[in-house]
Coordinates of C-alpha atoms (C1' of nucleotides) in Angstrom, one line a residue:
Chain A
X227 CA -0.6 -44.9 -46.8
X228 CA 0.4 -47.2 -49.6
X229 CA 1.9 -44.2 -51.2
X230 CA 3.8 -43.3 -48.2
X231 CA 5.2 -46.7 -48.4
X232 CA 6.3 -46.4 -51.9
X233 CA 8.2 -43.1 -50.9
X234 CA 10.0 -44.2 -47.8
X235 CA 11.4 -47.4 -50.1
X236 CA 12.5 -45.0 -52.9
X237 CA 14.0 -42.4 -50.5
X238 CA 16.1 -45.4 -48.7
X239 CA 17.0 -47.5 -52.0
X240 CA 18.5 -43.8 -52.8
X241 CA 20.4 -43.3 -49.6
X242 CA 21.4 -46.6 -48.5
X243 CA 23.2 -46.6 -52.9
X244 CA 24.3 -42.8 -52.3
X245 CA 26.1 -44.0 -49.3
X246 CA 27.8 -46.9 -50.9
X247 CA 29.3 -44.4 -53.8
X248 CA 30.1 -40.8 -51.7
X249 CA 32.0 -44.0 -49.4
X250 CA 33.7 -45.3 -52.0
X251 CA 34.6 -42.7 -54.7
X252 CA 34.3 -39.5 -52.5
X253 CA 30.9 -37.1 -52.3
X254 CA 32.1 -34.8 -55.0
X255 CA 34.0 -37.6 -57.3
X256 CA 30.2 -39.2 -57.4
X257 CA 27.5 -37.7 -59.3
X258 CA 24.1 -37.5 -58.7
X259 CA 23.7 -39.5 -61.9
X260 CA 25.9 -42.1 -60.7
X261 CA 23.6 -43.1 -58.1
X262 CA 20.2 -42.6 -60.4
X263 CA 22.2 -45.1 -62.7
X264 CA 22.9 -47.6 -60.4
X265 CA 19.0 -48.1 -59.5
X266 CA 17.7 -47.2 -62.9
X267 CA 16.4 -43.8 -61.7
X268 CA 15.9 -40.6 -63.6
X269 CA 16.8 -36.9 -62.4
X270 CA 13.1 -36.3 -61.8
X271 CA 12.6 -39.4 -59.1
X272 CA 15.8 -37.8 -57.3
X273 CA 14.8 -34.0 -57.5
X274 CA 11.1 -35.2 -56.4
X275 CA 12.4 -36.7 -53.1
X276 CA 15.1 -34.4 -52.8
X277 CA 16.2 -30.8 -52.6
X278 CA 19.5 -30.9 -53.8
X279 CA 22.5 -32.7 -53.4
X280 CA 23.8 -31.3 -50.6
X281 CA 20.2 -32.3 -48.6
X282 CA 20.3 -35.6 -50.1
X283 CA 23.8 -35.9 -48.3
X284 CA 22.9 -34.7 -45.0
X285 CA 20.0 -36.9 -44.9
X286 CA 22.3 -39.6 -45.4
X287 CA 24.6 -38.5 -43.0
X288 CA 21.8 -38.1 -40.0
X289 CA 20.2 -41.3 -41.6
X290 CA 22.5 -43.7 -42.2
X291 CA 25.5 -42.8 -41.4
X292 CA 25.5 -41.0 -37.6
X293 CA 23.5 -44.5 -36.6
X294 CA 26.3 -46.6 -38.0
X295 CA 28.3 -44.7 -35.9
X296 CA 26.2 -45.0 -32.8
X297 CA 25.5 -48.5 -32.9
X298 CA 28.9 -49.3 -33.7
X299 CA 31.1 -46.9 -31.9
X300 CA 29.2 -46.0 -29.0
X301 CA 26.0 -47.8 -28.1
X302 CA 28.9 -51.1 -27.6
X303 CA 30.6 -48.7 -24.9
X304 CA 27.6 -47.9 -22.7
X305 CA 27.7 -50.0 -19.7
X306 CA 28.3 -50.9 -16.2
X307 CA 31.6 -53.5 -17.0
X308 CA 35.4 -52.5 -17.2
X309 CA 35.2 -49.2 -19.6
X310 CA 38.6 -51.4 -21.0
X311 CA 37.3 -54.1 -22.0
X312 CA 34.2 -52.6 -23.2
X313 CA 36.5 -50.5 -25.1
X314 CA 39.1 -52.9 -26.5
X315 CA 35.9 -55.3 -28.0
X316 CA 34.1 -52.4 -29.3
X317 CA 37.1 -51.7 -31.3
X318 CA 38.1 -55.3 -32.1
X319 CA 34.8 -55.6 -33.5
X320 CA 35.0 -52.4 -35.4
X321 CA 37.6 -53.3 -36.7
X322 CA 36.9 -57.1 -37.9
X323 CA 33.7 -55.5 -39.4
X324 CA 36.3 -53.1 -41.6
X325 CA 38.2 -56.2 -42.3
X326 CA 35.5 -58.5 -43.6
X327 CA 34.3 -55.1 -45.5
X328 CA 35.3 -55.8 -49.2
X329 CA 35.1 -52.8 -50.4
X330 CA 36.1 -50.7 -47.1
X331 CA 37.8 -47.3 -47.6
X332 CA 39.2 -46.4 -44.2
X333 CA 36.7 -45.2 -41.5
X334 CA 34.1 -43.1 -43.6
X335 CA 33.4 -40.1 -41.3
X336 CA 37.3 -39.5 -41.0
X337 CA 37.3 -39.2 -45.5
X338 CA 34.5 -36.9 -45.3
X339 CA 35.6 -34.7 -42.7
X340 CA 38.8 -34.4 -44.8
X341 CA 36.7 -33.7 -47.9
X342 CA 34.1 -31.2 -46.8
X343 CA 36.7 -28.9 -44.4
X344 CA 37.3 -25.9 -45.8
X345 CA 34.5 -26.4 -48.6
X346 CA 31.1 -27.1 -47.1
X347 CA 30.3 -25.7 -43.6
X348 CA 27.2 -26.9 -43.5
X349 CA 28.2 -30.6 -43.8
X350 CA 31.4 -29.9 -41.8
X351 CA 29.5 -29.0 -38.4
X352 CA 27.4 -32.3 -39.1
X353 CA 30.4 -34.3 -39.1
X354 CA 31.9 -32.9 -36.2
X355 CA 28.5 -33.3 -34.3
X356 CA 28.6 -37.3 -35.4
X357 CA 32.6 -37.0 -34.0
X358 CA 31.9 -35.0 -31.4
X359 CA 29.0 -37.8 -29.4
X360 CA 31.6 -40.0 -29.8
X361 CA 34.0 -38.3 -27.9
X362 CA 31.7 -37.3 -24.9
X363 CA 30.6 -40.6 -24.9
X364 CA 34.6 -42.1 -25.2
X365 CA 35.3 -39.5 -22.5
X366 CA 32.2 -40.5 -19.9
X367 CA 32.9 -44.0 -20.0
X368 CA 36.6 -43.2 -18.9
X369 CA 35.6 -41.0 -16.1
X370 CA 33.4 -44.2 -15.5
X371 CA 36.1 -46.3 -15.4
X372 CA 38.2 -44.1 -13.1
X373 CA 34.9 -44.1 -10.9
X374 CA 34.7 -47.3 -10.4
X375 CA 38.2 -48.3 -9.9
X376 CA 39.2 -49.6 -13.7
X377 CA 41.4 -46.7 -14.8
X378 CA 44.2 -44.8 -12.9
X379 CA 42.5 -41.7 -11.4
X380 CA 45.0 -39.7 -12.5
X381 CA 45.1 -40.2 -16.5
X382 CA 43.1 -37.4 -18.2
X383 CA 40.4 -38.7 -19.8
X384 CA 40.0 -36.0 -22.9
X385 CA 43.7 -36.7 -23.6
X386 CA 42.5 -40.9 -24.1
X387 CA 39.5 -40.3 -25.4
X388 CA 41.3 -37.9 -28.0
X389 CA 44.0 -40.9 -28.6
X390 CA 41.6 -43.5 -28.6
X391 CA 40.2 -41.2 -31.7
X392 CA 43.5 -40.6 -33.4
X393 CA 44.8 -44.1 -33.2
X394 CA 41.1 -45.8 -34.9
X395 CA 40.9 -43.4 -37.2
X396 CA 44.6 -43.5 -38.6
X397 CA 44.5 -47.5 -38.6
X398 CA 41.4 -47.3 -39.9
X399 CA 43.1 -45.3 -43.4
X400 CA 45.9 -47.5 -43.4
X401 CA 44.0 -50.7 -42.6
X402 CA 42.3 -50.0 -46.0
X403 CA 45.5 -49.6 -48.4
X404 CA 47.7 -52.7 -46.9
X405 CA 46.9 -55.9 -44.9
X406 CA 44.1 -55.2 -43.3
X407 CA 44.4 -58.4 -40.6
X408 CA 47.6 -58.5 -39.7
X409 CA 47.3 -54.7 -39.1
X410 CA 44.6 -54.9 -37.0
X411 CA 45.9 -57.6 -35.1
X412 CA 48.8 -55.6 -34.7
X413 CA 46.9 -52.8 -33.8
X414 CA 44.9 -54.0 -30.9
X415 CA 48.2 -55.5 -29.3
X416 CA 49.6 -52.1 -28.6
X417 CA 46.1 -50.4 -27.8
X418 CA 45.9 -53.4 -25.5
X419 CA 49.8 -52.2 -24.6
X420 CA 48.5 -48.8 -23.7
X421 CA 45.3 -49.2 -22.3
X422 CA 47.6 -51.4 -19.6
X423 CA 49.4 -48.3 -18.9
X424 CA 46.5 -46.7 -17.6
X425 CA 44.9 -49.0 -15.7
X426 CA 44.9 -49.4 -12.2
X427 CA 47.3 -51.9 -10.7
X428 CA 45.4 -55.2 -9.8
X429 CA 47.2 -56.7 -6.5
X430 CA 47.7 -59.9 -7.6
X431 CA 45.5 -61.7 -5.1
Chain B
X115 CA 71.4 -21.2 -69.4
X116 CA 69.0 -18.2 -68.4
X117 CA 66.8 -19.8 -70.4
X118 CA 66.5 -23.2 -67.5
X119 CA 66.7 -20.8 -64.9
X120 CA 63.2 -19.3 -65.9
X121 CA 62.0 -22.5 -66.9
X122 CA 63.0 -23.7 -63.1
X123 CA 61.4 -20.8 -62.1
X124 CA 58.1 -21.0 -63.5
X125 CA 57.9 -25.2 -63.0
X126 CA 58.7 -24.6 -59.3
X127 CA 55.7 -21.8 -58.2
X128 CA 53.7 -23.9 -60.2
X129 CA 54.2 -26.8 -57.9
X130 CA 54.4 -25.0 -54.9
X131 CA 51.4 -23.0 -55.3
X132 CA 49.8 -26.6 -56.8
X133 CA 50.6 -28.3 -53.6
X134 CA 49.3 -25.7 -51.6
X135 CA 45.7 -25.2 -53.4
X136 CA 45.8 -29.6 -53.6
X137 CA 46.5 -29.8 -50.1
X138 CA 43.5 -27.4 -49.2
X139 CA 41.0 -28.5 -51.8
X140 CA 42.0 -31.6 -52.7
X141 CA 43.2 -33.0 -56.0
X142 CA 39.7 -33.6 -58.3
X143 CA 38.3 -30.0 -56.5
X144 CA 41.3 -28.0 -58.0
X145 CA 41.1 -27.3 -61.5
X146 CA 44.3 -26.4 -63.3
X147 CA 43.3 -23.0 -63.6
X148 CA 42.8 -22.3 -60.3
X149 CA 47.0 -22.4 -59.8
X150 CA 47.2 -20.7 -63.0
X151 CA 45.1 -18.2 -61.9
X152 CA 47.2 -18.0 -58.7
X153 CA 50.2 -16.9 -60.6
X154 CA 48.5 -15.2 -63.4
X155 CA 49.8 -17.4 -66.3
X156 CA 47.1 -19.0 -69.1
X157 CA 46.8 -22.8 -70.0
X158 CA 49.8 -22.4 -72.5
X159 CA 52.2 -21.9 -69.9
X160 CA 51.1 -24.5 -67.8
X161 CA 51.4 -27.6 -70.7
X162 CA 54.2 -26.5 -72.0
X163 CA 56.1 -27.8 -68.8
X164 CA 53.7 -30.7 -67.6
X165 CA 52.4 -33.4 -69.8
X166 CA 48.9 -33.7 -68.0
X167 CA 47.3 -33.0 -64.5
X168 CA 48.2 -36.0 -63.5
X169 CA 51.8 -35.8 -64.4
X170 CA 51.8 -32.8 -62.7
X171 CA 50.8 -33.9 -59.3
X172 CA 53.2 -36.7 -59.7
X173 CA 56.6 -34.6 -59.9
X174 CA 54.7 -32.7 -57.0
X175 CA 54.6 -35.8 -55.1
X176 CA 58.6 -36.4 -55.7
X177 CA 60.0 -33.0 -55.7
X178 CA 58.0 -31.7 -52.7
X179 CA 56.0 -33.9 -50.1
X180 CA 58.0 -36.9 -50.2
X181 CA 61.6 -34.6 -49.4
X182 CA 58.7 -32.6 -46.8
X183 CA 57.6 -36.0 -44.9
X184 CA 61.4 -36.8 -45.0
X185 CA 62.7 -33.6 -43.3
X186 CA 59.8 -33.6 -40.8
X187 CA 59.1 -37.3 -40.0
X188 CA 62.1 -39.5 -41.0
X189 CA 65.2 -37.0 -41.1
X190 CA 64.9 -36.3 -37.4
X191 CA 64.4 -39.5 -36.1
X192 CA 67.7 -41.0 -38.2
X193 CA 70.3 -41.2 -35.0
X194 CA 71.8 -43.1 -32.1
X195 CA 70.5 -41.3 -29.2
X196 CA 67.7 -42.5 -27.3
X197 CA 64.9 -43.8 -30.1
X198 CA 62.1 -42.5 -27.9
X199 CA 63.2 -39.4 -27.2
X200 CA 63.8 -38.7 -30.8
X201 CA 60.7 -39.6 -31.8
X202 CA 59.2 -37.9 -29.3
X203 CA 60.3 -34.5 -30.3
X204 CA 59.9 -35.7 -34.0
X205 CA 56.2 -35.7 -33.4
X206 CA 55.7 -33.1 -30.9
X207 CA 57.9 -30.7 -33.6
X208 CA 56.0 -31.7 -36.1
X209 CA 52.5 -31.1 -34.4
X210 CA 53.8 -28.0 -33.5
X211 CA 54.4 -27.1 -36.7
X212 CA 50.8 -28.4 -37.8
X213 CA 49.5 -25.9 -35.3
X214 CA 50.8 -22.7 -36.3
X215 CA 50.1 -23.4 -40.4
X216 CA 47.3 -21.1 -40.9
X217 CA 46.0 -23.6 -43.6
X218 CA 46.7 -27.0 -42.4
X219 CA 44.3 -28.9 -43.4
X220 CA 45.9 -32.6 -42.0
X221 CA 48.0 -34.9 -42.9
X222 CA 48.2 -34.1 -45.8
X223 CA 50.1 -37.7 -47.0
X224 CA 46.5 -39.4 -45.1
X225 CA 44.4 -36.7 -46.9
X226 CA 45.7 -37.5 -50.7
X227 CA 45.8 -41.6 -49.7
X228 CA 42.1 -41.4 -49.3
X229 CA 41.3 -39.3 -51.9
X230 CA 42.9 -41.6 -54.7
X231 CA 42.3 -44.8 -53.2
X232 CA 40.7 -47.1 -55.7
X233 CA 40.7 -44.1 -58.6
X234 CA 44.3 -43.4 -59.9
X235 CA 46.6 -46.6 -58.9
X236 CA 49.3 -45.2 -60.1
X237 CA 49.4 -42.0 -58.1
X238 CA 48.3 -44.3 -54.7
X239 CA 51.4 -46.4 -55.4
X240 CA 53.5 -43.5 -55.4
X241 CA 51.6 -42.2 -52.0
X242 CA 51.7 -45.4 -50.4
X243 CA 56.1 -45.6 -51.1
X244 CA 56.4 -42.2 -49.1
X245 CA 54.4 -43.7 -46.7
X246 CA 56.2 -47.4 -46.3
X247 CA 59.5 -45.3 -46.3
X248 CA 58.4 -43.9 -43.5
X249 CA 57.3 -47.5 -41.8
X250 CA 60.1 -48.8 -42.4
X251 CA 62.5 -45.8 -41.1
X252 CA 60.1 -46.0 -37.6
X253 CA 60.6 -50.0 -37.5
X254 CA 64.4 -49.9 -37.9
X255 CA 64.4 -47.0 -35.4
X256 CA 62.3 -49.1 -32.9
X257 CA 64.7 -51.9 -33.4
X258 CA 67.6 -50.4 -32.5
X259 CA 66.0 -48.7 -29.5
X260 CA 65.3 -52.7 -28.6
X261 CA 69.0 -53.5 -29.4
X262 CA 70.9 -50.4 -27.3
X263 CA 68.7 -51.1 -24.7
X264 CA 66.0 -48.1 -24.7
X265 CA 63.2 -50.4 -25.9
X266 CA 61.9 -53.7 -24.0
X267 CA 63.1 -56.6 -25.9
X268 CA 59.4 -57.9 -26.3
X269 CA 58.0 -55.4 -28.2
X270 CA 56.6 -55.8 -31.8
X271 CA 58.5 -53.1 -33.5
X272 CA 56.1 -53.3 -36.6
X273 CA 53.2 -52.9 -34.2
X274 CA 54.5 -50.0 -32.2
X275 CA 55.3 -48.2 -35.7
X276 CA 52.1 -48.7 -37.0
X277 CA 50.6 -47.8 -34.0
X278 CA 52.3 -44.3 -34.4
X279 CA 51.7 -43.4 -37.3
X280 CA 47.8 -44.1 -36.5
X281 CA 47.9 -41.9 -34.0
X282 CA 49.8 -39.6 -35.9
X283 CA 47.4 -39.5 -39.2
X284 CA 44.2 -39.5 -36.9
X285 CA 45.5 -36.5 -34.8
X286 CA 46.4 -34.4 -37.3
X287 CA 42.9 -34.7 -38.9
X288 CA 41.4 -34.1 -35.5
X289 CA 43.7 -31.5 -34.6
X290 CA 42.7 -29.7 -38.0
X291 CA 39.5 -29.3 -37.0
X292 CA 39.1 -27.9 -33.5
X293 CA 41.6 -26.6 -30.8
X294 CA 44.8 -27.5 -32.6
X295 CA 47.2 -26.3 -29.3
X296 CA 45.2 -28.0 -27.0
X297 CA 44.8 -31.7 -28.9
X298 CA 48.5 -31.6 -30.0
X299 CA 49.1 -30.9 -25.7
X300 CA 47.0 -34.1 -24.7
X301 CA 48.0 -36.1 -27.5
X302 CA 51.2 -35.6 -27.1
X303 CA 51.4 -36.1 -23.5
X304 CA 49.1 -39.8 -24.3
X305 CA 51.7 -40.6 -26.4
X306 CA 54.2 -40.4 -23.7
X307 CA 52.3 -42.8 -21.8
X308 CA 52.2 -45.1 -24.3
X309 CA 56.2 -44.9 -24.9
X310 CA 56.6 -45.4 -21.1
X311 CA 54.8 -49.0 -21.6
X312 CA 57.3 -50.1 -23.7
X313 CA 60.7 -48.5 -22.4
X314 CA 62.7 -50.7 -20.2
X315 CA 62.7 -50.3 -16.4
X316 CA 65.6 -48.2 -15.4
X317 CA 66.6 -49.4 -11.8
X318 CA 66.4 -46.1 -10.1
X319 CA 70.1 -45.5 -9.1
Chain C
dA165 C1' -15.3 -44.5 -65.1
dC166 C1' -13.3 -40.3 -63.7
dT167 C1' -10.4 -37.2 -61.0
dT168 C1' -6.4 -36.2 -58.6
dA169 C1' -2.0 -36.2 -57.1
dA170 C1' 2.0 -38.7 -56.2
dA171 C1' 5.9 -40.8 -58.5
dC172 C1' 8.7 -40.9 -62.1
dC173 C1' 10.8 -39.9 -66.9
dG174 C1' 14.2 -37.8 -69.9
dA175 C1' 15.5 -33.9 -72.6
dC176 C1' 17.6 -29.8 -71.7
dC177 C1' 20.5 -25.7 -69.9
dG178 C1' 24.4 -23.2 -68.0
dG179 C1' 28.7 -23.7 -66.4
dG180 C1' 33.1 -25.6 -65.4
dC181 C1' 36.6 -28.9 -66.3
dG182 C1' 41.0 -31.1 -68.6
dG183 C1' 43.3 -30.7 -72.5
dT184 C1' 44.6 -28.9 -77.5
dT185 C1' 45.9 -25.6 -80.8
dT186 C1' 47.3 -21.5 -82.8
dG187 C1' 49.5 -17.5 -82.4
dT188 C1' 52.6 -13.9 -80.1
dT189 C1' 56.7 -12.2 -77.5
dC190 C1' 61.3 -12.0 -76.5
dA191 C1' 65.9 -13.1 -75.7
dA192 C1' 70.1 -15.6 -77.3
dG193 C1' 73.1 -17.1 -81.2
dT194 C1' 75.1 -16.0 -85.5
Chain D
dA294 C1' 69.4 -7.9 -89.1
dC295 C1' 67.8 -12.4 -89.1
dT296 C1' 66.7 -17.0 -87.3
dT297 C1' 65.4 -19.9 -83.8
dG298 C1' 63.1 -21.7 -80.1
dA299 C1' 61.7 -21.3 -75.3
dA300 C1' 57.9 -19.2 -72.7
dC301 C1' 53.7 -17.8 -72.6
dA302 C1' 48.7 -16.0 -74.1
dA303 C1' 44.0 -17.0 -75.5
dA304 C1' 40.5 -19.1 -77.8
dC305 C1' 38.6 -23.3 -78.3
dC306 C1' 36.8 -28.4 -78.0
dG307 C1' 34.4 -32.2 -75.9
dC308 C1' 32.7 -33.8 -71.9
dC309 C1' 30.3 -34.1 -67.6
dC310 C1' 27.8 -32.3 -63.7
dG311 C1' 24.0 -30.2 -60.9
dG312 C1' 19.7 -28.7 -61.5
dT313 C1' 15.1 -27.6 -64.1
dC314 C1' 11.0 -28.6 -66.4
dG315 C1' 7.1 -30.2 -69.1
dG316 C1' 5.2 -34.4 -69.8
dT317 C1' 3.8 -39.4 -68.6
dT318 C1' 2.6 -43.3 -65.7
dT319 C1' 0.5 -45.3 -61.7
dA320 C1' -2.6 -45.9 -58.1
dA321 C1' -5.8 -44.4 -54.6
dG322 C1' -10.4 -42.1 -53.7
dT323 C1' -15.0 -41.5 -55.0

DNA sequence: ACTTAAACCGACCGGGCGGTTTGTTCAAGT
DNA sequence: ACTTGAACAAACCGCCCGGTCGGTTTAAGT
């Protein structure tokens, strides 16, 4: 069991360092060295736990990275409140996480998308799998929110979903070349700006 | 005199066909002979008119995507009619144009920024002036929008521009990946929304 | 104490890359 | 006809990367 142990730690010391790199200098700008070096590893501990690469990286990706995503992105959204406000907090806090991120280089599953299109299919359909949950979920919790009497019934919910997307994932790339606070601040006031567009006029009791 | 003319020539498929196989692959995944072998010309050709790779990709940067981003982003929004409206069509022209490029592989400005981020300063710096030129073209745009009376007064210029060109990077990555047509359509009729929030209130006459 | 297998080491290979160098072609100037 | 230099060809260099492989260490089972 012991042993079992030992090769879970390995496998996640591996992943959790590979992660950090392919984030930082770009999956095929990091070699597999790179990461060995970093931990004091040889080729043969790697190509023991690990087929190749390419698995090593999709490991990561349904290990690491798809629950980053989940408990960040989407498990904050799932609820019974205003689909608004659950929305407009689970981005501020995305966000201030990004901030506080020293060595943050702009929302990681938007870079590898851009990397792998084109290049890797295989990777490229997980990415878009990771995407793709959070835009069914963005898009339920809108329909929620037009259920329940938070959002205009008539707004398309695909079409915010899709913006809410667009809009995080470009701030999220320029967030990480120039004054990250004050563009996040500034960001959230005008997603705050258009989420008012869509809501439902409140009589002012 | 025939003599520049060729040289003109030769330098200018060389960075058309560099910018195409950059923009596709990316920068570190495109060797120099992969243009080479585009145009069928050997090493010798190739640094005789560029110092180095880098080099290269720099007079790329100057010669073609900076006047590109100009014609398609900045160029048409320079004007005195209504700022929304020309931004408007700016975008939805530009999407459009996104949608029918066979190989468009995004923005291709937010695909290069997060490639050299943190690996080759000196070509980020000359990314990140293409894309503060184009910042500060929206702001000044948004502003006098606010000033001829198109805009509400209140608005954060800075913030509505950043928020725009989020929305624009994200979408173009989105849109490059599934159902082009039908993202630009609901982006682009989101955005409208959005611009509604911030116009003033024409009394209905 | 011995076996066994998991875990790991590190030298090595084939290939591709950026960049250099040497040599060739060809057109213009005289 | 000869020179000159721009424009290109092609072989080459040093380096690094992904992946392989034979060997060594470690620890559990008996």
């Amino acid at each position: 069991m012991d042993k079992n142990l030992k090769r879970m730690a390995t496998m996640q010391r591996l992943q959790v360092t590979g992660l950090e790199l392919f984030y930082n200098n770009g999956y095929y700008n990091t070699s597999v060295d790179d990461i060995l070096k970093e931990l004091s590893l040889s080729k043969g501990a790697f190509y023991y736990h690990f087929d190749s690469k390419e698995d090593f990286f999709i490991q990561i990706l349904e290990n690491l990275l798809a629950r980053k995503v989940y408990s960040l992105l989407i498990e904050p959204i799932e609820g019974h409140d205003n689909p608004v406000q659950l929305i407009t907090d689970c981005f501020e806090n995305a966000l201030e996480t990004a901030v506080h991120n020293e060595l943050d280089c702009g929302f990681v599953l938007s870079n590898f998308v851009n990397e792998f299109r084109g290049k890797n299919e295989k990777i490229s359909k997980h990415l878009n799998d990771i995407l793709q949950i959070w835009e069914v979920n963005l898009v339920s919790t809108i329909q929620k929110g037009k259920f329940n009497g938070h959002i205009d019934r008539h707004v398309d919910a695909e079409g915010v979903a899709l913006f809410l997307m667009s809009s995080y994932m470009g701030v999220r790339t320029l967030m990480a070349d120039n004054a990250p606070s004050a563009r996040k601040y500034r960001f959230m006031a005008q997603l705050k700006q258009f989420f008012k567009s869509i809501e439902v006029k409140q009589p002012a009791i």
